[in-house]
mmCIF file of C-alpha atoms in Angstrom:
data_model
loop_
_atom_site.group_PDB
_atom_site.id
_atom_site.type_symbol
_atom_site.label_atom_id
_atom_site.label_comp_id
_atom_site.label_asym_id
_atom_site.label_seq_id
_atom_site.Cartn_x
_atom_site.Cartn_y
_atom_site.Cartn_z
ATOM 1 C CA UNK A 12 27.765 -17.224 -35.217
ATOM 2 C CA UNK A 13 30.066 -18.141 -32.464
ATOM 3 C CA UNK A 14 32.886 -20.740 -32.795
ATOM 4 C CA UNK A 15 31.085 -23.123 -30.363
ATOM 5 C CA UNK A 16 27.995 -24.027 -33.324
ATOM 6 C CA UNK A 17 27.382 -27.544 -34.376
ATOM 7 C CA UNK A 18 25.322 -28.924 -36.883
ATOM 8 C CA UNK A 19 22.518 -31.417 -37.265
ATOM 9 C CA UNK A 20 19.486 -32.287 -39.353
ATOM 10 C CA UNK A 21 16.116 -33.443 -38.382
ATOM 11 C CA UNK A 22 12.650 -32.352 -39.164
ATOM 12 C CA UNK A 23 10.894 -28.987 -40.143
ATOM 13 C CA UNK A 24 8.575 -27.683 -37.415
ATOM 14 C CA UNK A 25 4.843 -28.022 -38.028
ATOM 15 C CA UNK A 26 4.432 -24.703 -38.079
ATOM 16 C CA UNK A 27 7.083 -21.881 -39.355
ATOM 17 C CA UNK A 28 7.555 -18.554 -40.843
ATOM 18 C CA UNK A 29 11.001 -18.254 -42.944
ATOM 19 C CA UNK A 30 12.911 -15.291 -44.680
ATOM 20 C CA UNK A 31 13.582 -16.067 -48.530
ATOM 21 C CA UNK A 32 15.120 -14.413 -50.823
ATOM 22 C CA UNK A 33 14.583 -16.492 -55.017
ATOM 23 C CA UNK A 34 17.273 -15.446 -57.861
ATOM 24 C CA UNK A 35 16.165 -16.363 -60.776
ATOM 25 C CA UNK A 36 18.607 -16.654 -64.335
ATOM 26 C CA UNK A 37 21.275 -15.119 -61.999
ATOM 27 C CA UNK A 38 19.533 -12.281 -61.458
ATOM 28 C CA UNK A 39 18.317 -11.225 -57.550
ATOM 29 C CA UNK A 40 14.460 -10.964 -57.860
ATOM 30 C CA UNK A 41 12.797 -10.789 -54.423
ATOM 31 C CA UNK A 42 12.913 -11.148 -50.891
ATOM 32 C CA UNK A 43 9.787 -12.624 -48.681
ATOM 33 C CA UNK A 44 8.139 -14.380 -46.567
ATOM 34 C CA UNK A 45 7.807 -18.169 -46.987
ATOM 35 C CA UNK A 46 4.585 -19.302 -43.907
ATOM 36 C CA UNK A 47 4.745 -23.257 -44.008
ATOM 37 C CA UNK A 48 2.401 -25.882 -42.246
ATOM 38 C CA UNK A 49 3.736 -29.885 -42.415
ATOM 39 C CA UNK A 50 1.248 -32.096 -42.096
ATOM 40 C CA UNK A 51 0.819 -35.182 -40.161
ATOM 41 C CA UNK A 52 1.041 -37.195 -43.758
ATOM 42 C CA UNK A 53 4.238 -34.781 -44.854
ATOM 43 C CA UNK A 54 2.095 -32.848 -47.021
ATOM 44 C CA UNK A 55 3.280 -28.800 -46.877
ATOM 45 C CA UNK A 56 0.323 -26.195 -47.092
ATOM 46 C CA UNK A 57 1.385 -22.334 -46.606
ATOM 47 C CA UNK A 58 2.152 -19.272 -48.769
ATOM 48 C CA UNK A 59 4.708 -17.207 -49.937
ATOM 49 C CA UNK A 60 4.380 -13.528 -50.168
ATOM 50 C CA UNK A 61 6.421 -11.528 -52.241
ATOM 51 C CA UNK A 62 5.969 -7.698 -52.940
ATOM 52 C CA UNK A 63 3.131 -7.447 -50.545
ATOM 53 C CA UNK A 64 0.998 -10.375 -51.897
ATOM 54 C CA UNK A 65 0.781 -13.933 -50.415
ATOM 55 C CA UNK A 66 0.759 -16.812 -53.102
ATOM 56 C CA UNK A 67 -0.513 -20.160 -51.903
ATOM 57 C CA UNK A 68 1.627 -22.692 -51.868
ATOM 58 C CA UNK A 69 1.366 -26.626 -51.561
ATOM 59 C CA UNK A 70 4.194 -29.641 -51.775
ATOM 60 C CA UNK A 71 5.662 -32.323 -49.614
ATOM 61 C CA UNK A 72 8.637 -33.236 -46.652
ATOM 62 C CA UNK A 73 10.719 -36.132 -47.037
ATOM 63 C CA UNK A 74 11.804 -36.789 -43.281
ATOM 64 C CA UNK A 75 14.434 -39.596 -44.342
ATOM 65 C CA UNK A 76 16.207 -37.058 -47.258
ATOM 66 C CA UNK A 77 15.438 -33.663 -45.658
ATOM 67 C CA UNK A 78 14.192 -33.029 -49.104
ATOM 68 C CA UNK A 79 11.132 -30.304 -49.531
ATOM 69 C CA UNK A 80 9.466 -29.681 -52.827
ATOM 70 C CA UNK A 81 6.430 -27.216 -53.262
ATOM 71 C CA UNK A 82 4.652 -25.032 -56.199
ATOM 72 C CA UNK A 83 2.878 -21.918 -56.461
ATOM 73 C CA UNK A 84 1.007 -20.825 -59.479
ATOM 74 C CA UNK A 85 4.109 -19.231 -60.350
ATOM 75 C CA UNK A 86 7.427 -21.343 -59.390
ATOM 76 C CA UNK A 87 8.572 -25.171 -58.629
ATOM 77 C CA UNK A 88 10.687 -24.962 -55.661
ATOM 78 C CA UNK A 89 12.921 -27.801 -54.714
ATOM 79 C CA UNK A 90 15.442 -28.061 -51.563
ATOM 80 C CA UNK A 91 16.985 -29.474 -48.621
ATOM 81 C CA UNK A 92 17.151 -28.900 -45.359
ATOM 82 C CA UNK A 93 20.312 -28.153 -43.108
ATOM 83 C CA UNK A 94 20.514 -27.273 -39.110
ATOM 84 C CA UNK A 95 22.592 -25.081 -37.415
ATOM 85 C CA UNK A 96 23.072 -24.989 -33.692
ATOM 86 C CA UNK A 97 24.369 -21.907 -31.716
ATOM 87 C CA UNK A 98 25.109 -23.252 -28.399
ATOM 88 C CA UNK A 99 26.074 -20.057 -27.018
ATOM 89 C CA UNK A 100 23.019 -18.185 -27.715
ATOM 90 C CA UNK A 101 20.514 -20.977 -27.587
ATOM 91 C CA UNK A 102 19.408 -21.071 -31.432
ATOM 92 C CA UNK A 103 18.879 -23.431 -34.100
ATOM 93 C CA UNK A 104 19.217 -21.608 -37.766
ATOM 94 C CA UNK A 105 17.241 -23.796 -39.996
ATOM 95 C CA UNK A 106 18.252 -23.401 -43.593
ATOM 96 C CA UNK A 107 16.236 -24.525 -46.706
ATOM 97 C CA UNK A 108 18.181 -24.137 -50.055
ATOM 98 C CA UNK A 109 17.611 -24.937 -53.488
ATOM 99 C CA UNK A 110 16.532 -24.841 -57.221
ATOM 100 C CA UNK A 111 13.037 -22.914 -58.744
ATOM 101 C CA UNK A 112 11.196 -23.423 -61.529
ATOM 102 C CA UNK A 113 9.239 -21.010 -63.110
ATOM 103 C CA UNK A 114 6.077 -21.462 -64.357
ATOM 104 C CA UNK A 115 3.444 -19.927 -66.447
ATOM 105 C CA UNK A 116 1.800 -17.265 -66.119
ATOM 106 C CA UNK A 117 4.650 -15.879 -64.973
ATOM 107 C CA UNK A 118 6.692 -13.562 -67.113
ATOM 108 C CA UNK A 119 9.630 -15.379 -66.649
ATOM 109 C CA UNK A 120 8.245 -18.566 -67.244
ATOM 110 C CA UNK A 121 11.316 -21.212 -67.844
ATOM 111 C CA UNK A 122 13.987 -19.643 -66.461
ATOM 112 C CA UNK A 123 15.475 -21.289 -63.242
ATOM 113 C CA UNK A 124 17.029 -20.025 -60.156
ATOM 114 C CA UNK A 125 17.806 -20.603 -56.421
ATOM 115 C CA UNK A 126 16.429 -19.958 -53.464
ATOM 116 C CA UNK A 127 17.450 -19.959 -49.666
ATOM 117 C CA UNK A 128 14.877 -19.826 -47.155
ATOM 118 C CA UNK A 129 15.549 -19.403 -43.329
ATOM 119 C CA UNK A 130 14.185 -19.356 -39.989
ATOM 120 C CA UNK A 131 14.847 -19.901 -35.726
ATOM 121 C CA UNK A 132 13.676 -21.601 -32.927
ATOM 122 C CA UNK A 133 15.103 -21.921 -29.552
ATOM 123 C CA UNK A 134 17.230 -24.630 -28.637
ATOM 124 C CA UNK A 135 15.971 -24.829 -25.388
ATOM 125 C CA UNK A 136 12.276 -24.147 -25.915
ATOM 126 C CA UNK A 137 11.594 -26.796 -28.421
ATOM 127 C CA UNK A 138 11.067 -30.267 -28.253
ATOM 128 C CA UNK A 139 11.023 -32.620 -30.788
ATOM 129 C CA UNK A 140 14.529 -32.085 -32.249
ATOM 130 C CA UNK A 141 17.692 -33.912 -32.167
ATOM 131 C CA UNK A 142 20.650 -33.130 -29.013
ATOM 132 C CA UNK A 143 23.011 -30.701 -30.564
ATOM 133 C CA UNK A 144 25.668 -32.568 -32.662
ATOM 134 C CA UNK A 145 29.654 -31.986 -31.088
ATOM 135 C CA UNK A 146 31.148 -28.960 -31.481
ATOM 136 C CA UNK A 147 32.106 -27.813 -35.011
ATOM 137 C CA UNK A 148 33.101 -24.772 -36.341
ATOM 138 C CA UNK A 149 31.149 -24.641 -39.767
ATOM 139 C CA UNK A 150 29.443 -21.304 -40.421
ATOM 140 C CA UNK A 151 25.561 -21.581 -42.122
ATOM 141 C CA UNK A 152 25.582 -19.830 -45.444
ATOM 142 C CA UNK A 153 25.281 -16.118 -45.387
ATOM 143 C CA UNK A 154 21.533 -16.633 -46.146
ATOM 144 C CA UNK A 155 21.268 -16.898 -42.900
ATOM 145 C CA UNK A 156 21.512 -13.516 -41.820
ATOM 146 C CA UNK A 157 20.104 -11.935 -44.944
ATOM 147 C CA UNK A 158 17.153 -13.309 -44.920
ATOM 148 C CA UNK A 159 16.329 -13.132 -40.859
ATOM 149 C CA UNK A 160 16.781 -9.974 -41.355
ATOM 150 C CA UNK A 161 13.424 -10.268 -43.189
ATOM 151 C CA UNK A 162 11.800 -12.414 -39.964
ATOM 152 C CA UNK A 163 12.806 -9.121 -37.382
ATOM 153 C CA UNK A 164 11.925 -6.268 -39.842
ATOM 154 C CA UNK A 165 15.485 -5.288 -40.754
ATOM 155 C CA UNK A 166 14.885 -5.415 -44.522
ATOM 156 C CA UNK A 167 12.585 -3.494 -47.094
ATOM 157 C CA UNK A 168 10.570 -6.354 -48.920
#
């Protein structure tokens, strides 16, 4: 991340594929893929694929808090939403972070964990967005980069 990033918040795309990586009683459990439609009424539809096998997943946005919340058969996941802008090379790092449930039938049903989930677009390809904020020099979390390594194949999930 060069010096020159900024950052801003302002909706999810309609249509987006994140890296995630859930730990759950402290404990690193899995890296994925998170696929995520929004809705015209907020509503999220999608799935989340861990280990090969794609869970569906359903939930809502709220614009105004940059709050997300969805549930598989198997978790509760709860977040919010932070932008980071990378002037220099043209990309926005979206970043969803938060808390998981889980549920049964899961083995581990009751324990809680976290979760960061993260994806790209191009700043200058996408519409829709907020201008880039002024210039800051606050780094997104190392998430970041862990889990797009997930998006470009860098990673064993």
């Amino acid at each position: 991340m060069s010096v020159a990033a900024q950052t801003s918040t302002k909706s999810l795309p309609p249509f987006s594929i994140w890296g995630v990586h859930a730990s759950v009683a402290g404990r690193p459990v899995v890296w994925g893929k998170l696929v995520m439609r929004v809705l015209p009424d907020q509503q999220i539809q999608g799935t989340i694929q861990f280990r090969g096998t794609s869970i569906p997943i359903e939930g809502s946005w709220n614009e105004s808090a940059q709050q997300i919340m969805f549930h598989s058969p198997y978790a509760a996941y709860s977040g919010h939403l932070t932008i980071y802008d990378d002037v220099q090379i043209q990309l926005r790092h979206l970043v969803l972070t938060g808390r998981l449930q889980m549920l049964p039938p899961s083995l581990q049903a009751g324990e809680y964990g976290t979760w960061v989930a993260t994806t790209d677009i191009s700043l200058a390809g996408y519409s829709g967005y907020v201008p880039p904020q002024p210039p800051s020099t606050s780094l997104p979390p190392v998430g970041v980069f862990v889990t797009s390594n997930i998006l470009y194949g860098n990673s064993r999930i």
